[in-house]
Short mmCIF file of C-alpha atoms in Angstrom, two decimals:
data_model
loop_
_atom_site.label_atom_id
_atom_site.label_comp_id
_atom_site.label_asym_id
_atom_site.label_seq_id
_atom_site.Cartn_x
_atom_site.Cartn_y
_atom_site.Cartn_z
CA MET A 1 155.53 -216.19 169.93
CA ALA A 2 154.83 -216.13 166.06
CA LYS A 3 151.36 -216.54 165.15
CA LEU A 4 151.22 -217.92 161.27
CA VAL A 5 148.48 -217.04 159.33
CA LEU A 6 147.33 -219.40 156.46
CA ALA A 7 144.14 -218.06 154.29
CA GLY A 8 143.11 -220.05 150.91
CA ARG A 9 140.53 -221.16 148.46
CA ALA A 10 138.40 -224.00 149.93
CA ASP A 11 138.93 -226.18 147.20
CA CYS A 12 142.77 -225.40 146.22
CA PRO A 13 145.64 -227.73 146.81
CA GLN A 14 148.36 -225.86 147.72
CA TYR A 15 146.12 -224.33 150.40
CA ALA A 16 145.41 -228.31 151.53
CA LYS A 17 149.64 -228.49 151.67
CA ALA A 18 150.54 -225.47 153.37
CA GLU A 19 147.44 -226.46 156.14
CA LEU A 20 149.38 -230.09 156.96
CA LEU A 21 152.73 -228.40 157.24
CA ALA A 22 151.41 -225.23 159.51
CA ASP A 23 149.92 -228.22 161.61
CA TYR A 24 152.44 -230.13 161.78
CA LEU A 25 154.80 -227.30 162.92
CA GLN A 26 152.09 -226.15 165.26
CA ALA A 27 152.12 -229.57 166.78
CA ASN A 28 155.77 -229.66 167.23
CA LEU A 29 157.29 -226.14 168.12
CA PRO A 30 156.20 -224.56 171.52
CA ASP A 31 156.36 -220.45 169.87
CA VAL A 32 154.59 -221.36 166.54
CA ARG A 33 151.24 -220.77 166.97
CA VAL A 34 148.41 -221.23 163.38
CA HIS A 35 145.16 -219.30 162.44
CA LYS A 36 143.40 -220.49 159.72
CA VAL A 37 141.21 -218.03 157.08
CA VAL A 38 139.44 -220.40 154.85
CA GLN A 39 136.91 -218.75 151.71
CA HIS A 40 134.39 -219.77 149.15
CA PRO A 41 136.06 -220.33 145.59
CA GLY A 42 133.27 -217.94 144.57
CA ARG A 43 134.56 -215.60 147.40
CA TRP A 44 138.44 -216.14 147.55
CA GLU A 45 139.33 -213.52 145.15
CA GLN A 46 137.16 -210.67 146.01
CA TRP A 47 138.24 -211.52 149.92
CA LEU A 48 142.34 -211.43 148.13
CA ARG A 49 141.78 -208.18 146.93
CA ASP A 50 140.90 -206.33 150.41
CA VAL A 51 143.36 -208.10 152.44
CA CYS A 52 146.15 -206.55 149.91
CA GLU A 53 144.69 -203.49 149.75
CA MET A 54 144.76 -202.69 153.74
CA ASN A 55 147.71 -204.27 153.82
CA GLY A 56 149.54 -203.06 151.37
CA TRP A 57 150.36 -205.98 149.97
CA GLU A 58 150.91 -207.51 146.19
CA HIS A 59 149.88 -211.11 146.47
CA LYS A 60 146.84 -212.97 143.10
CA TRP A 61 146.72 -216.64 144.18
CA SER A 62 145.57 -219.46 146.45
CA PRO A 63 147.34 -219.57 149.51
CA ILE A 64 148.43 -216.37 150.95
CA ILE A 65 150.55 -216.28 154.09
CA TRP A 66 151.89 -213.77 156.77
CA ARG A 67 153.27 -214.16 160.31
CA GLU A 68 151.90 -211.78 163.55
CA LEU A 69 154.11 -211.33 165.85
CA LEU A 70 152.00 -211.59 168.84
CA ASP A 71 154.71 -210.07 171.59
CA ARG A 72 155.40 -206.87 169.87
CA GLY A 73 151.85 -205.95 167.73
CA GLY A 74 151.97 -204.19 164.68
CA LYS A 75 151.50 -205.15 160.94
CA GLY A 76 151.81 -208.58 159.21
CA LEU A 77 154.86 -209.90 157.27
CA LEU A 78 153.66 -210.86 154.35
CA LEU A 79 155.33 -214.64 153.17
CA GLY A 80 153.86 -215.71 150.15
CA GLY A 81 152.68 -218.80 148.60
CA LEU A 82 152.91 -222.15 149.11
CA SER A 83 156.85 -221.89 147.66
CA GLU A 84 157.46 -219.24 149.70
CA PHE A 85 156.27 -220.95 153.08
CA LEU A 86 157.97 -224.21 152.45
CA GLU A 87 161.16 -222.30 152.32
CA TYR A 88 160.75 -220.38 155.68
CA ALA A 89 159.48 -223.35 157.15
CA GLN A 90 163.44 -224.81 155.84
CA HIS A 91 165.10 -222.07 156.60
CA TYR A 92 164.32 -221.36 160.21
CA TYR A 93 162.87 -224.95 161.13
CA GLY A 94 164.68 -227.06 159.21
CA ILE A 95 161.30 -229.31 157.95
CA THR A 96 159.91 -229.40 154.87
CA SER A 97 156.83 -231.09 153.03
CA ILE A 98 156.61 -234.87 151.00
CA MET A 99 153.30 -235.29 150.49
CA LEU A 100 152.10 -236.32 147.45
CA THR A 101 149.62 -234.89 144.96
CA GLU A 102 147.45 -237.27 145.63
CA GLU A 103 147.11 -237.09 149.17
CA VAL A 104 146.75 -233.53 148.41
CA LEU A 105 144.01 -233.39 146.07
CA ASP A 106 142.12 -236.08 148.55
CA ILE A 107 142.54 -233.06 151.05
CA ALA A 108 141.83 -230.75 148.52
CA GLU A 109 138.14 -232.20 148.07
CA GLU A 110 137.17 -233.23 151.72
CA ASN A 111 138.71 -229.17 152.63
CA LEU A 112 135.48 -227.48 150.38
CA GLN A 113 132.97 -230.68 151.69
CA ALA A 114 133.99 -229.28 155.08
CA HIS A 115 133.67 -225.91 154.45
CA MET A 116 130.23 -225.67 152.08
CA GLU A 117 129.05 -227.67 155.05
CA SER A 118 129.95 -225.35 157.76
CA GLU A 119 128.46 -222.74 155.39
CA LYS A 120 124.95 -224.11 155.08
CA GLU A 121 124.91 -225.02 159.11
CA GLN A 122 126.32 -221.24 159.74
CA GLU A 123 122.97 -220.13 157.45
CA GLU A 124 120.20 -222.59 159.22
CA ILE A 125 121.66 -221.11 162.75
CA ARG A 126 120.98 -217.39 161.20
CA SER A 127 117.37 -218.43 160.09
CA LEU A 128 116.93 -218.90 163.45
CA ILE A 129 117.68 -215.51 165.01
CA ASN A 130 115.44 -212.52 164.57
CA PRO A 131 117.30 -209.72 166.66
CA LEU A 132 115.43 -207.11 167.49
CA GLN A 133 117.06 -204.21 165.12
CA ILE A 134 118.08 -201.20 166.35
CA TRP A 135 118.97 -198.19 164.25
CA ILE A 136 121.04 -195.81 166.13
CA THR A 137 121.15 -192.22 164.10
CA SER A 138 124.40 -189.36 164.25
CA ALA A 139 126.49 -192.20 165.22
CA SER A 140 129.97 -190.33 165.68
CA ALA A 141 127.99 -188.79 169.11
CA ALA A 142 129.35 -189.15 172.16
CA THR A 143 125.80 -190.63 173.23
CA CYS A 144 126.36 -193.00 170.77
CA TYR A 145 129.91 -194.90 172.19
CA GLN A 146 127.80 -194.59 175.90
CA LEU A 147 124.61 -195.83 174.92
CA ILE A 148 125.64 -199.19 172.88
CA PRO A 149 127.19 -201.03 175.88
CA LEU A 150 123.94 -200.13 177.70
CA LEU A 151 122.11 -201.79 175.10
CA ALA A 152 124.21 -205.41 174.71
CA SER A 153 124.54 -205.52 178.82
CA GLY A 154 121.21 -206.82 178.64
CA ASP A 155 119.84 -204.67 181.34
CA VAL A 156 117.69 -202.84 178.50
CA PHE A 157 115.79 -205.73 176.61
CA GLY A 158 117.39 -208.30 178.74
CA MET A 159 119.56 -210.90 178.67
CA THR A 160 117.68 -213.34 175.81
CA THR A 161 116.91 -211.46 173.57
CA GLU A 162 119.07 -210.94 170.40
CA ILE A 163 119.50 -207.41 169.25
CA SER A 164 121.07 -206.26 165.77
CA ILE A 165 122.69 -202.40 165.88
CA HIS A 166 122.62 -200.97 162.33
CA LEU A 167 124.83 -196.89 163.33
CA LEU A 168 124.01 -194.70 161.05
CA ASP A 169 125.38 -190.66 159.90
CA ALA A 170 124.56 -187.96 157.89
CA ALA A 171 127.71 -187.81 155.48
CA PRO A 172 126.01 -185.61 152.65
CA PHE A 173 124.68 -182.78 155.70
CA LYS A 174 128.09 -182.95 157.11
CA GLU A 175 129.76 -179.77 155.86
CA ARG A 176 126.52 -177.93 155.98
CA LEU A 177 125.95 -179.09 159.52
CA SER A 178 129.60 -177.56 160.30
CA GLU A 179 128.97 -173.47 159.14
CA ARG A 180 129.85 -170.99 161.83
CA ASP A 181 127.34 -168.65 159.82
CA THR A 182 124.45 -170.67 159.75
CA GLN A 183 123.75 -170.93 163.53
CA THR A 184 119.95 -168.59 163.01
CA THR A 185 116.92 -170.63 164.16
CA GLU A 186 115.07 -170.94 160.98
CA ASN A 187 118.68 -171.71 158.98
CA CYS A 188 118.95 -175.26 162.37
CA ILE A 189 115.14 -176.00 161.22
CA ARG A 190 115.78 -176.00 157.88
CA MET A 191 118.92 -178.70 157.41
CA LEU A 192 117.16 -180.51 160.51
CA SER A 193 114.13 -181.54 158.18
CA GLU A 194 116.24 -181.97 155.31
CA ILE A 195 117.55 -184.44 157.54
CA CYS A 196 114.58 -185.79 158.50
CA GLN A 197 113.71 -185.75 155.03
CA VAL A 198 115.86 -188.28 154.66
CA TYR A 199 115.42 -190.00 157.12
CA ALA A 200 111.16 -190.69 157.74
CA PRO A 201 110.96 -192.71 154.10
CA LEU A 202 113.67 -194.60 154.74
CA ILE A 203 111.51 -195.89 157.62
CA GLU A 204 108.40 -196.01 156.45
CA LYS A 205 110.14 -197.79 153.59
CA ASN A 206 112.01 -200.48 155.77
CA ALA A 207 111.12 -200.60 159.00
CA LYS A 208 107.75 -202.76 160.44
CA SER A 209 104.40 -201.33 161.39
CA GLY A 210 105.08 -201.12 164.85
CA VAL A 211 108.80 -199.23 164.34
CA ARG A 212 109.32 -197.54 167.53
CA ILE A 213 111.55 -194.24 167.40
CA ILE A 214 112.81 -192.18 170.04
CA SER A 215 114.48 -188.76 169.60
CA THR A 216 117.45 -187.64 172.20
CA GLY A 217 120.26 -184.76 170.91
CA LYS A 218 121.15 -181.15 172.08
CA THR A 219 118.60 -179.45 170.12
CA PHE A 220 115.33 -179.14 168.52
CA VAL A 221 114.34 -182.60 170.38
CA ASN A 222 110.36 -182.41 170.36
CA LEU A 223 110.47 -180.96 166.58
CA LYS A 224 113.19 -183.74 165.01
CA ALA A 225 109.84 -186.06 167.24
CA MET A 226 106.92 -184.36 164.92
CA MET A 227 108.70 -183.33 161.60
CA ILE A 228 109.48 -187.44 161.63
CA ILE A 229 105.56 -188.32 162.47
CA THR A 230 104.69 -185.37 159.39
CA TYR A 231 107.18 -186.52 156.84
CA GLY A 232 106.40 -190.23 157.63
CA PRO A 233 102.78 -190.44 157.40
CA SER A 234 102.59 -194.57 157.88
CA ILE A 235 104.67 -194.11 161.41
CA LYS A 236 102.09 -194.31 164.05
CA PRO A 237 102.87 -190.58 166.13
CA GLU A 238 102.51 -193.06 169.71
CA ASN A 239 105.28 -194.64 168.49
CA VAL A 240 107.89 -191.36 168.40
CA ILE A 241 108.23 -190.10 171.71
CA ALA A 242 111.24 -187.16 172.79
CA VAL A 243 113.77 -188.69 176.05
CA ALA A 244 112.83 -185.48 178.41
CA THR A 245 114.61 -188.01 181.43
CA SER A 246 118.09 -186.65 180.62
CA TRP A 247 116.61 -182.64 182.53
CA GLU A 248 114.18 -185.29 184.77
CA SER A 249 117.26 -187.38 186.09
CA ALA A 250 119.33 -183.60 186.81
CA ALA A 251 116.24 -181.85 188.48
CA LYS A 252 116.05 -184.85 191.47
CA ALA A 253 119.31 -185.12 191.66
CA MET A 254 119.55 -181.81 192.85
CA LEU A 255 116.82 -181.58 194.82
CA ALA A 256 118.11 -184.83 196.74
CA ARG A 257 121.06 -182.91 197.45
CA LYS A 258 119.07 -180.58 198.54
CA LEU A 259 117.55 -183.12 200.28
CA ASN A 260 120.44 -184.64 202.43
CA MET A 261 118.68 -187.66 200.41
CA ASN A 262 119.13 -190.29 197.47
CA ALA A 263 118.06 -189.12 194.18
CA ALA A 264 116.44 -192.36 193.76
CA GLY A 265 114.07 -191.32 196.52
CA VAL A 266 112.96 -188.46 194.60
CA LYS A 267 109.54 -189.55 192.39
CA ASP A 268 107.00 -188.22 190.01
CA VAL A 269 109.35 -184.75 188.45
CA ILE A 270 107.22 -183.59 185.52
CA VAL A 271 108.66 -182.01 183.34
CA TRP A 272 106.99 -180.19 180.80
CA GLY A 273 107.34 -178.62 177.55
CA ASN A 274 110.16 -178.31 174.65
CA ILE A 275 112.28 -180.57 176.03
CA THR A 276 115.82 -179.08 174.26
CA GLY A 277 114.08 -175.93 175.29
CA CYS A 278 111.86 -173.68 177.20
CA THR A 279 110.93 -176.49 179.77
CA TYR A 280 109.07 -176.27 182.96
CA ILE A 281 110.10 -178.44 186.30
CA ASP A 282 106.69 -179.09 188.06
CA LEU A 283 107.04 -180.39 191.52
CA SER A 284 103.84 -180.40 192.71
CA HIS A 285 103.20 -183.60 192.30
CA ALA A 286 106.89 -185.13 193.59
CA LYS A 287 106.89 -187.49 195.90
CA LEU A 288 109.70 -188.43 198.57
CA TYR A 289 110.32 -192.14 199.11
CA ARG A 290 113.09 -193.00 202.57
CA CYS A 291 113.15 -189.95 203.44
CA ASP A 292 115.23 -188.85 206.02
CA SER A 293 112.54 -186.94 208.76
CA ALA A 294 110.33 -187.03 211.70
CA ILE A 295 107.95 -189.64 210.30
CA TRP A 296 109.06 -193.03 209.18
CA GLY A 297 106.87 -195.33 207.19
CA PRO A 298 107.50 -198.84 204.95
CA ALA A 299 108.95 -198.94 202.28
CA ASN A 300 105.99 -197.79 200.07
CA PHE A 301 105.63 -194.69 202.49
CA SER A 302 105.88 -191.84 200.43
CA ARG A 303 105.60 -187.68 201.76
CA PRO A 304 104.85 -184.50 199.17
CA LEU A 305 108.35 -183.28 198.30
CA LEU A 306 106.65 -179.65 199.17
CA ASN A 307 105.74 -180.23 202.27
CA LEU A 308 109.36 -181.59 203.27
CA ILE A 309 111.29 -178.08 201.52
CA TYR A 310 110.70 -175.28 204.11
CA ASP A 311 112.83 -173.12 202.39
CA SER A 312 110.10 -171.52 199.86
CA LYS A 313 113.08 -168.92 198.90
CA TRP A 314 114.86 -172.15 197.76
CA ILE A 315 111.61 -172.97 195.37
CA ASN A 316 110.49 -170.10 194.25
CA PRO A 317 113.41 -168.25 193.05
CA GLU A 318 116.18 -169.86 193.36
CA PHE A 319 115.18 -173.29 191.82
CA ILE A 320 113.30 -172.03 189.50
CA SER A 321 116.76 -170.24 188.07
CA ALA A 322 118.81 -172.90 188.44
CA GLN A 323 116.71 -174.38 186.06
CA SER A 324 118.39 -172.76 183.38
CA SER A 325 121.93 -174.30 184.03
CA LEU A 326 120.40 -177.89 184.81
CA GLY A 327 121.09 -177.23 180.71
CA SER A 328 124.51 -176.55 180.62
CA HIS A 329 124.56 -179.15 182.98
CA VAL A 330 122.38 -181.51 181.02
CA CYS A 331 125.19 -180.71 177.79
CA HIS A 332 128.38 -181.20 179.56
CA CYS A 333 127.02 -185.02 180.37
CA ALA A 334 125.68 -185.00 177.34
CA GLY A 335 127.00 -188.12 175.51
CA MET A 336 125.99 -190.54 179.12
CA LEU A 337 122.77 -188.45 180.37
CA SER A 338 121.58 -189.17 177.15
CA ALA A 339 122.57 -192.28 176.83
CA HIS A 340 121.22 -193.76 179.59
CA ALA A 341 118.06 -191.55 179.50
CA VAL A 342 117.79 -193.44 175.76
CA ALA A 343 118.24 -197.06 177.56
CA THR A 344 116.01 -196.45 180.45
CA ALA A 345 113.50 -194.69 177.78
CA LEU A 346 114.12 -198.22 176.06
CA ARG A 347 113.59 -200.63 179.10
CA TYR A 348 110.24 -198.95 179.96
CA TRP A 349 108.51 -199.22 176.44
CA PHE A 350 109.60 -202.89 176.45
CA HIS A 351 108.78 -204.04 180.03
CA GLY A 352 107.11 -201.08 182.22
CA SER A 353 107.78 -198.18 184.37
CA PRO A 354 107.86 -198.74 187.79
CA PRO A 355 104.40 -199.32 188.69
CA GLY A 356 102.67 -196.11 190.32
CA GLU A 357 105.56 -194.01 188.92
CA ILE A 358 105.41 -191.30 187.01
CA VAL A 359 107.93 -190.42 184.11
CA SER A 360 108.06 -187.19 181.49
CA MET A 361 108.35 -187.66 178.15
CA GLY A 362 107.53 -185.83 174.39
CA ILE A 363 104.65 -187.24 172.79
CA PHE A 364 102.46 -186.13 169.81
CA SER A 365 99.83 -184.10 171.29
CA GLU A 366 95.98 -185.12 170.74
CA GLY A 367 95.06 -181.59 173.43
CA GLN A 368 95.57 -183.36 176.80
CA PHE A 369 96.09 -180.75 179.44
CA CYS A 370 94.42 -177.84 177.21
CA ILE A 371 97.76 -178.31 175.09
CA PRO A 372 97.84 -177.51 171.61
CA GLU A 373 97.36 -181.00 169.28
CA GLY A 374 99.97 -181.38 166.81
CA ILE A 375 102.98 -180.53 168.51
CA VAL A 376 105.27 -182.54 170.18
CA PHE A 377 105.18 -181.65 174.15
CA SER A 378 106.83 -183.35 177.02
CA MET A 379 104.37 -184.11 179.54
CA PRO A 380 103.44 -186.83 182.07
CA VAL A 381 103.25 -190.54 181.23
CA ARG A 382 103.11 -194.43 182.28
CA PHE A 383 104.37 -196.66 180.37
CA GLN A 384 102.89 -200.77 180.48
CA ASN A 385 102.16 -203.45 178.69
CA GLY A 386 104.37 -202.58 175.85
CA SER A 387 103.08 -198.90 175.08
CA TRP A 388 102.46 -195.82 177.03
CA GLU A 389 99.75 -193.45 178.70
CA VAL A 390 99.54 -190.08 179.12
CA VAL A 391 98.49 -189.18 182.85
CA THR A 392 95.02 -187.32 182.81
CA GLU A 393 93.78 -187.79 185.98
CA LEU A 394 96.63 -185.34 187.11
CA GLU A 395 95.21 -181.92 188.17
CA ILE A 396 96.83 -178.85 187.31
CA ASN A 397 96.39 -175.71 188.96
CA GLU A 398 95.54 -172.01 186.45
CA THR A 399 99.55 -170.85 187.19
CA THR A 400 100.63 -174.12 185.49
CA ARG A 401 97.94 -174.05 182.86
CA GLU A 402 99.84 -170.61 182.34
CA VAL A 403 102.86 -171.97 181.65
CA LEU A 404 102.13 -174.26 179.97
CA GLY A 405 100.28 -172.36 177.17
CA ARG A 406 103.53 -169.90 177.46
CA LEU A 407 105.40 -173.32 176.61
CA SER A 408 103.06 -173.82 173.97
CA ARG A 409 103.34 -171.29 171.90
CA ASP A 410 107.34 -171.45 171.28
CA LEU A 411 106.81 -175.21 169.91
CA ILE A 412 104.21 -173.58 167.46
CA GLN A 413 106.44 -171.35 166.59
CA GLU A 414 108.86 -173.29 165.48
CA LYS A 415 106.70 -175.61 163.63
CA ARG A 416 105.22 -173.22 162.06
CA ILE A 417 108.76 -172.23 160.62
CA ALA A 418 109.20 -175.79 159.65
CA LEU A 419 106.02 -176.15 157.68
CA LYS A 420 107.85 -172.97 155.94
CA GLU A 421 110.42 -174.08 155.32
CA ILE A 422 108.94 -177.66 153.81
CA HIS A 423 106.67 -175.42 151.51
CA GLU A 424 109.03 -173.83 150.05
CA MET A 425 110.94 -176.73 149.13
CA HIS A 426 107.76 -178.38 148.00
CA PRO A 427 105.91 -175.32 146.36
CA CYS A 428 102.09 -176.10 145.20
#
C-alpha cells in the first residue's frame, strides 16, 4: 500500500488539478491513500525550502508530490509537480485528468477561501486557549524524559488543565560543563552562577509575577534556588522551592523494608538541610499507618515510628550511616525518582498536600527553627490553597538544633563562595 502526499499553495490551480486526480485514485484504488498539505501563499516558499532541505530534494514550484511506502517506512520518493504526477497516474494506473482550465481555476479559488476560513477558525480556537506555561531547563537530562509523561497524563494539574511545555538547555555552557579538570567546588559554583545569571533575568522578563520555580538535580539544588532569588530580585522567594522528595521517598522505603510494611504508610519523615549535600533524616516526628502490630485501629490511626522499631542499634549507627547510601540510590535512579519528586511537588503546590501530613521542601529561610536567614534550607512544610507554610509548631530537641546548625554552616559557606563569584564578575 502506498500513500501519496500532495502539498501546494492554497491558490494554485495546478495543485487543485492534482488534488482532484489524487481523490479519484483514492476512491477507485484500494491500495492508494492520499494526504494533503495546503499552505497559505505567503508561507509556501519557506515551507517548500524546509521540506526539500530536510529530505534532500530539489523542487521549486507548486505543487510538490511524493510517495511514501506504508509497509516499508523510510524516506519518501519524490514524484515532482503536476506533470510528473499525471505521468505517474497514467503509467501505473492508466488514469489521467481531463479537467478544463476554467474548472481548475474555480476550484483553486475555492481552496484558497476554504483555507483562509480554516485558518481563521483555528486562530479563534487558539485565542480561547490559555494553557499553563511550563518551562523545563536542562531538558536533555534523564529527569525530563521521565517528567513530561507525568505532566501530560493529567495526574499533576488535573485532566481539564491545558499545559504548554517548553524545553530549554544551556548550550553555551555545554563545553565548559563537560570539562573534567575544573570540578572543584568553587568552579562548579562559578559555572552554576553563570547559568543562573542567564535564567533568572529571563524568568523575570518573560514570566508572570506568580511564576513558580522548582529547583532539582544532582548537585547544588539549594544553592540554585537561592541564586535564582538573588539574580531575580522581583521573583517572590516563596515561589521558589527546592525538591527534597527524592530523599524523603528513599528514606521511607528503607524504613518500610525494615518494618515489613508498605512505604505509603510511613509519614512525616523530615529531611533537613542541603538536599544534594549534607542532610539529616529526622524520624522523631515520623508516624506509621496500617502497620501490622499488636495494636490496631481505623485507617487514620497512627503510631510513632520510633516506638515500633525496637532495634535501637539499627536506628542509631546503621540507619544514620545508611543515609549516605541514600545519595547513591537517589543518583542511580535520578531520572525516574527526580521526575516523580517534581511531579509530586507540583501536585501539592496546585492541589495541596495530604491533610495533616508533613512534607520536606527547600525554602528560603526567614529564621524558622533558628536556621539563619537568607539561605535555602530543607525543612517541614504543608501545602494548601496554592501556597505552602512551614510547620513551625514542631518541637525539635537540642541534638537536632545542633545538627541544623552544622548543616546551616555548610550552606552559608556555599553562599559565600557564590557571592564571592558575583563580586569578582561584577566588581564595584
